[in-house]
Amino acid sequence: MMNYFPDEVLEHVFDFITCHKDRNSVSLVCKSWHRIERYSRRRVFIGNCYSISPERLIARFPGVKSLTLKGKPHFADFNLVPYDWGGFVYPWIKVLAETGIGLEELRLKRMVVSDESLELISKTFVNFQSLVLVSCDGFSADGLAAIAANCRFLRELDLQENEVDDHRGHWLSCFPESCTSLVSLNFACLKGEVNLGALERLVSRSPNLKSLRLNRSVPLDTLQKLLMRAPQLVDLGIGSYVHDPSSEASNKLKHAIQRCKSIMSLSGFLEVAPRCMSAIYPICGNLTTLNLSYAPGIHGNKLTKLIQHCRKLQRLWILDCIGDKGLGVVASTCKELQELRVFPSDPFGAGNDAVTEEGLVLVSAGCPKLNSLLYFCQQMTNAALITVAKNCPNFIRFRLCILDPVRPDPVTNQPLDEGFGAIVQSCKRLKRLSLSGLLTDQVFLYIGMYAEQLEMLSIAFAADSDKGMLYVLNGCKKLRKLEIRDCPFGNAALLEDVGKYETMRSLWMSSCEVTLGGCKTVAEMMPSLNVEIINESDQTEFNLDDGQKVDKMYLYRTLVGHRKDAPESVWILGDLTRSEHHEPSLNDMIQDMKLKNVSGDDDFIIWESNNFKLQGNFSVYGYNPFIFFFHPVVGLGVVASSCKELQELRVFPSAVFGAGNDVVTEEGLIRR
Amino acid sequence: MAFEKDFNLDATELRLGLPGTSEESEKQASTTLRISNKRAMTDMNEDSSVAADKKCDQETAPPTKAQVVGWPPIRSYRKNSLQTKKTEAETCGMYVKVSMDGAPYLRKIDLKMYKGYPELLKALEDMFKFKVGKYSEREGYNGSEFVPTYEDKDGDLMLVGDVPWGMFINSCKRLRIMKGSEARGLRCVV
């Protein structure tokens, strides 16, 4: 029916579909929807930068304006991945630049971003507006200076938790006088000084500035001046907050803060004197987000008093020095709370101030809307988890980290299987789960049985046998990311269902029982996976014995074969022919299959043939018996063997896949 | 010999660990053994039985916990910034202001230089030329019109000597030597 609408109408309809998954589904309906969706797609999300190449991205989505890329595996955050593992953004920028793409937004997470990349971005994409870097490294203030100086329409520069070499603080001065478009500026993670005068002038000429997060070097009097110039701020990150409450400077600050009636998000306090917090109280009533997780200077009474003013909080990030009692204050004050993160204030020590299960139970009882949790604690009990599960059945993210990774329930001395089992059984919408504490195979049985929506699972120091991993792989149909460390899972678990890994983004296993031989087997059986072995030991030659246990293995699905930028410490398994693998062109395939090209078109070729050559296995997915999407690398064996009545076959060129939620039609392709 | 089965010898057996932990402590021991074999762990005790004993004893925080690579799972950026704050606090010395009622100007001392209260009080006495009385938990300082007090993290005025030394130096923000009637007022509070 929809085929009778002109393309423009469909395009307009598709504009309302913004979610990646939905757009991916839209593109699978039929050829014309595929084409229209493809040309009208502006935002692309690539969860693993090595699953696809920039060339193929552009071939499929020539109109892309906003790109999100993620690089290193999650455990890189915890120093488990060598610094030079990969995730370089430069090759992407280079290709985008060369192909004339009008890139406007770039969001990167755990990638290596060189100054060269930033410079290239700033000089190539004339309409570049938004740069968001999360947990990235490889750049310095020079790269930031290039962005500031050259991006004439810059709206957003958001640096979150990056390791930046910023010994030169000049970058802020590089924003030209003509730059008045800033909406969001976050440089809280920079350690160095900035030009305060330049900062004040920049804020003065940015009437649209809504979000401003400062670093430690910005002193109080500058903060006061900035607030006077930007009372329209919605999100504020305070750098240094030390003042004498009885001083004139403090009064001026109070006045400035009170003028900012729109502030809903507050963070920072990287340096703070607790006595000064009362100046903040006037704006606390409007806060929906409060992040004090970098402010160990605020604790005890001062902290709880502050929280008592924040009745509208929806998101709270805090340190564990808040204590169980403090969490009780949160529970009785913040009835709208949806997300809570409690970080350890002393990650290296015994954490005498840390919270326990009591605090969590209090919050679960007082905050019924709680749906996202990250909780570092001294201990947890099954009883507490069962209570929490009953109080809060709406968890989407539940991440519990007991500081001693194998601690049992201190009251009963039992493993925490029953507690986590209650969580997965009660929280039917759970998408992300991190486990800790003493755990046996039993908890994984529960997870496999009940966690139907689970997409990401993190396991450490748990389980007794391969059964644990098998319960999860067999049960969790929507699993996308599985990361495991220090568990007794071996080849039997790894090899039970290798096809499953094609339905997932990635699998990480470190300090487990899998061997080199097991990993090689996966690589040989599954050409669509890259199986990487990370070996950081001092041995000059990695022991080639297949029986050798592998220290770290990271495997992920990909459409572009082995990457070429891996360092020496990373081995990509698979036979040599596959590592030089390239996709045969359509012409190659046509020759092979003795098909006649009946009609050529930009988008498709219609073939007629009596002759099919069987080649290997692959998966077929089709909405319509006359339209097939399949991976061009593999043959048509299944089509030939199953579609005996086939009269018409339409084959789409190798650009037929997406870079959607991971890779789009590849997901459809692989679906069994 | 048959009656030995009726004695619950396990219950009275002396061992490390909480009562009723026979199976669990073994499980923990095997878990610990597994951990001990991991190459990622540094400084792990190679002697598995000693490690197992450490795990069984729930009261002591296992000293090896801090050395597990990548645990607790906190982003390096966050770990580094907390570490910086701690180091700053540790390396700079703990200088606090000391005021004495009636004195024209204040002094500063480094709390880290002293091992305990007697040394600190002696240093203060020398600095300001006075003598404190005798300390007792019940009555505070008896026998002198001078009383050493301090302001803690919460901004409250506290009597020096009530809390353990370690806790004191971590919470003391400034010292104040009170004198005269105000000081006596403190003493009267029992």
Coordinates of C-alpha atoms in Angstrom, one line a residue, chain A residues 387-585:
Chain A
T387 CA 13.6 -7.0 49.6
V388 CA 15.1 -4.6 47.0
A389 CA 13.7 -6.8 44.2
K390 CA 10.2 -6.6 45.8
N391 CA 10.4 -2.9 46.4
C392 CA 11.8 -2.0 42.9
P393 CA 10.6 -4.2 40.1
N394 CA 11.4 -1.6 37.5
F395 CA 15.2 -1.9 37.4
I396 CA 16.6 -1.6 33.9
R397 CA 20.2 -1.4 35.0
F398 CA 21.4 -3.2 38.2
R399 CA 25.1 -3.1 38.9
L400 CA 26.3 -4.2 42.2
C401 CA 30.0 -4.2 43.2
I402 CA 31.0 -5.7 46.5
L403 CA 34.5 -4.4 47.2
D404 CA 35.7 -7.9 48.2
P405 CA 34.7 -9.7 45.0
V406 CA 34.0 -13.1 46.6
R407 CA 32.3 -12.1 49.8
P408 CA 29.3 -14.2 50.7
D409 CA 26.2 -13.1 52.6
P410 CA 27.8 -12.1 55.9
V411 CA 24.8 -13.1 57.9
T412 CA 24.1 -16.5 56.5
N413 CA 27.5 -17.1 54.9
Q414 CA 25.7 -18.3 51.8
P415 CA 26.5 -17.3 48.2
L416 CA 24.4 -14.5 46.8
D417 CA 22.6 -16.7 44.2
E418 CA 19.2 -16.3 45.7
G419 CA 19.4 -12.5 46.1
F420 CA 20.4 -11.9 42.4
G421 CA 17.9 -14.6 41.4
A422 CA 15.2 -12.5 43.0
I423 CA 16.4 -9.4 41.2
V424 CA 16.2 -11.1 37.7
Q425 CA 12.9 -12.7 38.5
S426 CA 11.2 -9.5 39.7
C427 CA 12.7 -7.0 37.3
K428 CA 11.3 -8.1 34.0
R429 CA 12.7 -5.2 32.1
L430 CA 16.3 -5.7 33.2
K431 CA 18.7 -4.9 30.4
R432 CA 22.0 -4.6 32.2
L433 CA 23.3 -6.6 35.1
S434 CA 26.7 -6.7 36.9
L435 CA 27.3 -9.3 39.6
S436 CA 29.7 -9.7 42.4
G437 CA 30.1 -11.5 45.7
L438 CA 30.3 -15.2 46.2
L439 CA 28.3 -16.8 43.4
T440 CA 27.8 -20.4 42.2
D441 CA 26.4 -21.8 38.9
Q442 CA 22.9 -21.4 40.4
V443 CA 22.7 -17.7 39.9
F444 CA 23.4 -18.2 36.2
L445 CA 20.6 -20.7 36.1
Y446 CA 18.3 -18.0 37.3
I447 CA 19.6 -15.5 34.9
G448 CA 19.2 -17.8 32.0
M449 CA 15.6 -18.6 33.1
Y450 CA 14.3 -15.1 34.0
A451 CA 16.4 -12.4 32.4
E452 CA 14.6 -12.3 29.1
Q453 CA 15.5 -8.7 28.2
L454 CA 19.1 -8.8 29.4
E455 CA 21.4 -7.2 26.9
M456 CA 24.6 -6.8 28.9
L457 CA 26.1 -9.0 31.6
S458 CA 29.3 -8.5 33.6
I459 CA 30.7 -11.4 35.6
A460 CA 33.7 -11.5 37.9
F461 CA 35.1 -14.2 40.2
A462 CA 31.9 -16.3 40.0
A463 CA 30.5 -19.7 39.1
D464 CA 31.8 -23.3 39.7
S465 CA 31.8 -24.7 36.2
D466 CA 31.0 -24.3 32.5
K467 CA 27.4 -24.8 33.3
G468 CA 27.2 -21.2 34.5
M469 CA 28.2 -19.7 31.1
L470 CA 26.0 -22.2 29.3
Y471 CA 22.9 -21.2 31.2
V472 CA 23.4 -17.7 30.2
L473 CA 24.2 -18.3 26.5
N474 CA 21.2 -20.6 26.2
G475 CA 18.8 -18.6 28.1
C476 CA 19.4 -14.9 27.4
K477 CA 18.0 -14.5 23.9
K478 CA 18.7 -10.7 23.7
L479 CA 22.2 -10.8 25.0
R480 CA 24.5 -8.4 23.2
K481 CA 27.5 -8.0 25.4
L482 CA 29.0 -10.5 27.7
E483 CA 32.1 -9.8 29.7
I484 CA 33.7 -12.3 32.1
R485 CA 36.8 -12.2 34.2
D486 CA 38.3 -14.8 36.6
C487 CA 35.7 -17.5 36.2
P488 CA 36.1 -21.2 35.6
F489 CA 34.6 -21.2 32.1
G490 CA 36.5 -23.2 29.5
N491 CA 36.3 -24.5 26.0
A492 CA 33.3 -26.6 26.6
A493 CA 31.3 -23.5 27.4
L494 CA 32.9 -21.4 24.7
L495 CA 32.3 -23.9 21.9
E496 CA 28.8 -25.1 22.7
D497 CA 27.1 -22.6 20.4
V498 CA 29.5 -20.5 18.5
G499 CA 26.6 -19.3 16.3
K500 CA 25.3 -17.4 19.3
Y501 CA 28.2 -14.9 19.1
E502 CA 27.0 -13.7 15.7
T503 CA 23.9 -12.5 17.5
M504 CA 25.9 -10.5 20.0
R505 CA 28.2 -7.5 19.7
S506 CA 31.1 -9.0 21.6
L507 CA 32.4 -11.4 24.2
W508 CA 35.2 -10.8 26.6
M509 CA 36.8 -13.5 28.6
S510 CA 39.9 -13.0 30.8
S511 CA 41.6 -15.2 33.3
C512 CA 39.2 -18.0 32.6
E513 CA 39.9 -21.5 31.5
V514 CA 39.7 -21.2 27.7
T515 CA 42.7 -22.3 25.7
L516 CA 44.4 -21.1 22.6
G517 CA 43.0 -24.2 20.8
G518 CA 39.5 -23.4 21.9
C519 CA 39.8 -19.8 20.6
K520 CA 41.2 -21.0 17.3
T521 CA 38.3 -23.3 16.8
V522 CA 35.9 -20.5 17.3
A523 CA 37.8 -18.4 14.7
E524 CA 37.8 -21.3 12.2
M525 CA 34.1 -22.0 12.6
M526 CA 33.0 -18.4 12.4
P527 CA 34.5 -16.3 9.7
S528 CA 32.2 -13.5 10.6
L529 CA 33.9 -13.1 14.0
N530 CA 37.2 -11.5 14.9
V531 CA 38.8 -13.5 17.7
E532 CA 41.5 -11.5 19.4
I533 CA 44.0 -12.8 21.9
I534 CA 45.6 -10.2 24.1
N535 CA 48.9 -11.3 25.5
E536 CA 50.8 -8.8 27.6
S537 CA 53.2 -11.1 29.2
D538 CA 56.9 -10.6 29.0
Q539 CA 57.5 -13.7 27.0
T540 CA 59.1 -12.8 23.7
E541 CA 57.3 -15.6 22.0
F542 CA 53.7 -16.5 22.8
N543 CA 53.6 -20.2 23.5
L544 CA 52.0 -21.7 20.5
D545 CA 50.7 -24.8 22.3
D546 CA 47.0 -25.1 21.8
G547 CA 46.6 -26.3 25.3
Q548 CA 47.9 -23.0 26.7
K549 CA 45.3 -21.0 28.6
V550 CA 44.6 -17.7 27.1
D551 CA 45.0 -14.7 29.4
K552 CA 42.5 -12.4 27.6
M553 CA 40.2 -13.1 24.7
Y554 CA 38.0 -10.6 23.0
L555 CA 35.7 -11.6 20.1
Y556 CA 33.2 -9.6 18.1
R557 CA 31.2 -9.9 15.0
T558 CA 32.3 -7.9 12.0
L559 CA 31.6 -7.5 8.3
V560 CA 35.1 -6.3 7.4
G561 CA 37.4 -9.1 8.5
H562 CA 40.6 -8.7 10.4
R563 CA 41.7 -5.2 11.4
K564 CA 45.1 -4.1 10.3
D565 CA 46.0 -1.8 13.2
A566 CA 46.4 -4.3 16.0
P567 CA 49.6 -4.0 18.1
E568 CA 52.0 -6.8 18.7
S569 CA 50.4 -7.8 21.9
V570 CA 47.2 -8.6 20.1
W571 CA 46.8 -11.7 17.9
I572 CA 43.8 -12.0 15.6
L573 CA 43.1 -15.7 15.1
G574 CA 42.0 -17.3 11.9
D575 CA 43.8 -18.8 8.9
L576 CA 46.0 -16.7 6.7
T577 CA 43.7 -16.8 3.7
R578 CA 40.9 -15.3 5.8
S579 CA 43.1 -12.5 7.1
E580 CA 43.6 -11.3 3.6
H581 CA 40.0 -11.9 2.9
H582 CA 38.3 -9.5 0.7
E583 CA 34.8 -9.6 -0.5
P584 CA 34.3 -10.9 -4.0
S585 CA 32.7 -8.3 -6.2

